Coordinates of C-alpha atoms in Angstrom, one line a residue:
M505 CA -5.1 -1.8 19.0
I506 CA -6.1 -1.9 15.5
P507 CA -7.5 -4.9 13.8
K508 CA -5.3 -7.1 12.6
E509 CA -6.3 -7.0 9.1
I510 CA -5.2 -3.4 9.3
F511 CA -2.0 -3.7 11.1
D512 CA -1.6 -6.5 8.0
L513 CA -1.8 -4.2 5.1
C514 CA 0.2 -1.5 7.0
V515 CA 2.8 -4.1 7.1
R516 CA 2.4 -5.3 3.7
R517 CA 2.8 -1.6 2.4
R518 CA 5.7 -0.8 4.4
R519 CA 7.6 -4.0 3.1
A520 CA 7.1 -3.1 0.0
R521 CA 7.9 0.3 0.0
Y522 CA 10.8 1.1 -2.4
Q523 CA 9.1 -1.6 -5.0
A524 CA 5.7 -0.4 -4.8
I525 CA 6.0 3.0 -7.3
R526 CA 8.4 1.5 -9.4
R527 CA 6.0 -1.3 -9.9
A528 CA 3.3 1.1 -10.3
A529 CA 5.3 3.4 -12.6
E530 CA 6.2 0.6 -14.8
Q531 CA 2.7 -0.5 -15.3
L532 CA 1.7 2.8 -16.3
R533 CA 4.1 3.4 -18.4
M534 CA 3.1 0.1 -20.7
A535 CA -0.6 0.7 -20.1
R536 CA 0.5 4.0 -22.3
E537 CA 2.5 2.2 -24.7
R538 CA -0.5 -0.1 -25.4
A539 CA -3.2 2.9 -25.6
E540 CA -0.4 4.8 -28.0
S541 CA 0.0 1.8 -29.9
M542 CA -3.6 0.7 -30.5
S543 CA -4.0 5.1 -31.1
H544 CA -1.9 4.8 -34.0
A545 CA -3.3 1.4 -35.7
P546 CA -4.6 1.8 -39.1
D547 CA -8.6 0.6 -39.2
P548 CA -8.8 -2.5 -40.9
N549 CA -12.2 -2.2 -42.0
G550 CA -11.5 1.3 -43.0
G551 CA -13.2 3.3 -40.3
S552 CA -16.5 1.4 -40.5
H553 CA -18.7 1.2 -37.1
G554 CA -18.3 -2.0 -36.8
S555 CA -14.2 -2.5 -36.3
G556 CA -14.6 -2.5 -32.2
Q557 CA -11.7 -0.1 -32.5
G558 CA -13.6 1.9 -30.1
D559 CA -14.4 -0.7 -27.4
G560 CA -10.4 -1.2 -27.1
L561 CA -9.4 2.1 -27.5
E562 CA -11.9 2.9 -24.2
R563 CA -10.3 -0.6 -22.5
K564 CA -6.6 0.6 -23.1
A565 CA -8.2 4.2 -21.7
I566 CA -9.2 2.5 -18.7
S567 CA -6.6 0.5 -18.0
V568 CA -4.2 3.8 -18.1
A569 CA -6.7 5.5 -16.0
E570 CA -6.1 2.9 -13.8
A571 CA -2.4 2.6 -13.3
E572 CA -2.2 6.2 -12.9
L573 CA -4.9 5.9 -10.4
R574 CA -2.2 2.5 -8.5
L575 CA 0.6 5.1 -9.0
R576 CA -1.2 7.8 -6.9
R577 CA -1.3 5.7 -4.4
A578 CA 1.7 4.4 -4.3
L579 CA 3.1 7.8 -4.0
A580 CA 0.8 8.3 -1.6
W581 CA 1.8 5.6 0.5
D582 CA 5.2 6.6 0.0
N583 CA 4.5 9.9 1.4
V584 CA 3.0 8.2 4.8
F585 CA 6.7 6.3 5.3
A586 CA 8.1 9.4 4.6
R587 CA 6.0 11.4 7.2
M588 CA 6.9 8.1 9.8
D589 CA 10.8 8.8 9.0
R590 CA 10.0 12.3 10.6
I591 CA 7.8 10.9 13.5
F592 CA 10.5 9.0 14.3
P593 CA 14.2 9.2 13.7
A594 CA 16.7 7.6 12.5
G595 CA 18.1 6.5 16.2
T596 CA 14.8 5.7 17.8
R597 CA 13.6 2.5 18.6
E598 CA 11.0 2.1 15.9
M599 CA 12.6 3.3 13.4
I600 CA 15.9 1.3 14.0
T601 CA 13.1 -2.0 14.2
A602 CA 11.2 -0.9 11.2
R603 CA 14.4 -1.0 9.1
M604 CA 15.5 -4.1 10.4
I605 CA 12.4 -6.0 10.3
F606 CA 10.7 -4.2 7.1
D607 CA 13.8 -3.8 5.1
K608 CA 16.6 -6.1 5.8
E609 CA 13.7 -8.3 6.6
L610 CA 15.4 -9.8 9.6
S611 CA 13.3 -11.5 12.2
I612 CA 11.8 -10.3 15.7
A613 CA 14.7 -12.5 17.6
Q614 CA 17.2 -11.0 15.3
A615 CA 16.7 -7.7 15.6
A616 CA 16.4 -8.0 19.6
R617 CA 19.5 -10.0 19.7
I618 CA 21.3 -7.0 17.3
Q619 CA 19.7 -4.5 19.3
S620 CA 20.6 -5.8 22.6
V621 CA 17.2 -6.1 23.8
D622 CA 14.4 -8.4 24.4
R623 CA 11.8 -9.2 21.7
Q624 CA 9.0 -8.0 23.7
T625 CA 10.4 -4.3 23.1
V626 CA 11.3 -4.7 19.5
M627 CA 7.7 -6.2 19.2
R628 CA 6.4 -3.2 21.3
A629 CA 8.4 -0.7 18.5
R630 CA 7.2 -2.5 15.4
D631 CA 3.6 -2.6 16.5
N632 CA 3.7 1.3 17.9
Y633 CA 5.2 1.9 14.1
I634 CA 3.0 0.2 12.3
V635 CA 0.1 1.6 14.6
N636 CA 1.4 5.0 13.5
V637 CA 1.7 4.2 10.5
A638 CA -2.2 3.5 10.1
L639 CA -3.2 7.0 11.6
V640 CA -1.5 8.6 9.3
A641 CA -2.6 6.3 6.4
A642 CA -6.5 7.0 7.8
A643 CA -5.9 10.5 8.0
A644 CA -4.6 10.4 4.4
G645 CA -7.7 8.9 3.2
L646 CA -5.8 5.0 2.6
I647 CA -7.6 3.2 5.0
R648 CA -11.0 4.4 5.7
F649 CA -13.4 2.6 8.6
A650 CA -16.8 1.4 7.9
E651 CA -19.5 2.8 10.5
E652 CA -20.4 -0.6 12.9
K653 CA -24.1 -1.2 11.3
D654 CA -25.7 -2.1 15.0
E655 CA -25.1 -2.2 18.7
G656 CA -23.4 -5.3 18.8
E657 CA -23.8 -6.5 15.5
G658 CA -20.7 -6.8 13.3
D659 CA -17.2 -5.4 13.6
H660 CA -15.1 -2.5 12.9
H661 CA -13.8 -2.6 9.2
G662 CA -12.0 -0.5 7.1
T663 CA -11.1 -0.4 3.6
D664 CA -7.7 0.5 2.0
S665 CA -8.1 2.5 -1.6
G666 CA -6.4 0.0 -3.8
D667 CA -4.6 -2.5 -2.4
N668 CA -5.0 -5.0 -5.5
K669 CA -7.0 -3.3 -7.9
A670 CA -7.5 0.1 -8.8
G671 CA -11.0 2.2 -8.5
T672 CA -12.0 -1.1 -6.0
D673 CA -11.9 -0.9 -2.3
E674 CA -10.7 -4.1 0.1
Q675 CA -12.3 -5.0 2.5
I676 CA -10.7 -4.8 5.7
G677 CA -11.8 -6.9 9.4
S678 CA -13.1 -9.8 9.9

């Protein structure tokens, strides 16, 4: 099994599969508009060195770069889920379960009832799907596992490249 934090991260990413790219693209569009509007703004100080516009423009450029990074990450996660669509075709228990739980937001009990199976079967299918998501995401460089510090000291930790902020890694683990 994988650490709970990584499992939960993969669940969050799967639930947000269809919104993540739209949201990141919109953030990039807005960041570019802000930077573009500032680059055309006349300098109120007539171009003096103390205007501070350079600092503002630099912040806008950083904002655009961070938004581009978020979009690239959202697209990379979408590629993970596209690969999962190939690994688990439409008729497999894992894909049926994933679509019920993550797309339709059904509970495990509801998914079990609809599929005419017990809850454990649904949980196994969901877990198998998410573990495979984690493996594919790790192979794509979206999840990294840190080395264990010393024998018996610390836990295995992983990072998600940009769960909340571009350019920073969120520590995953206990």
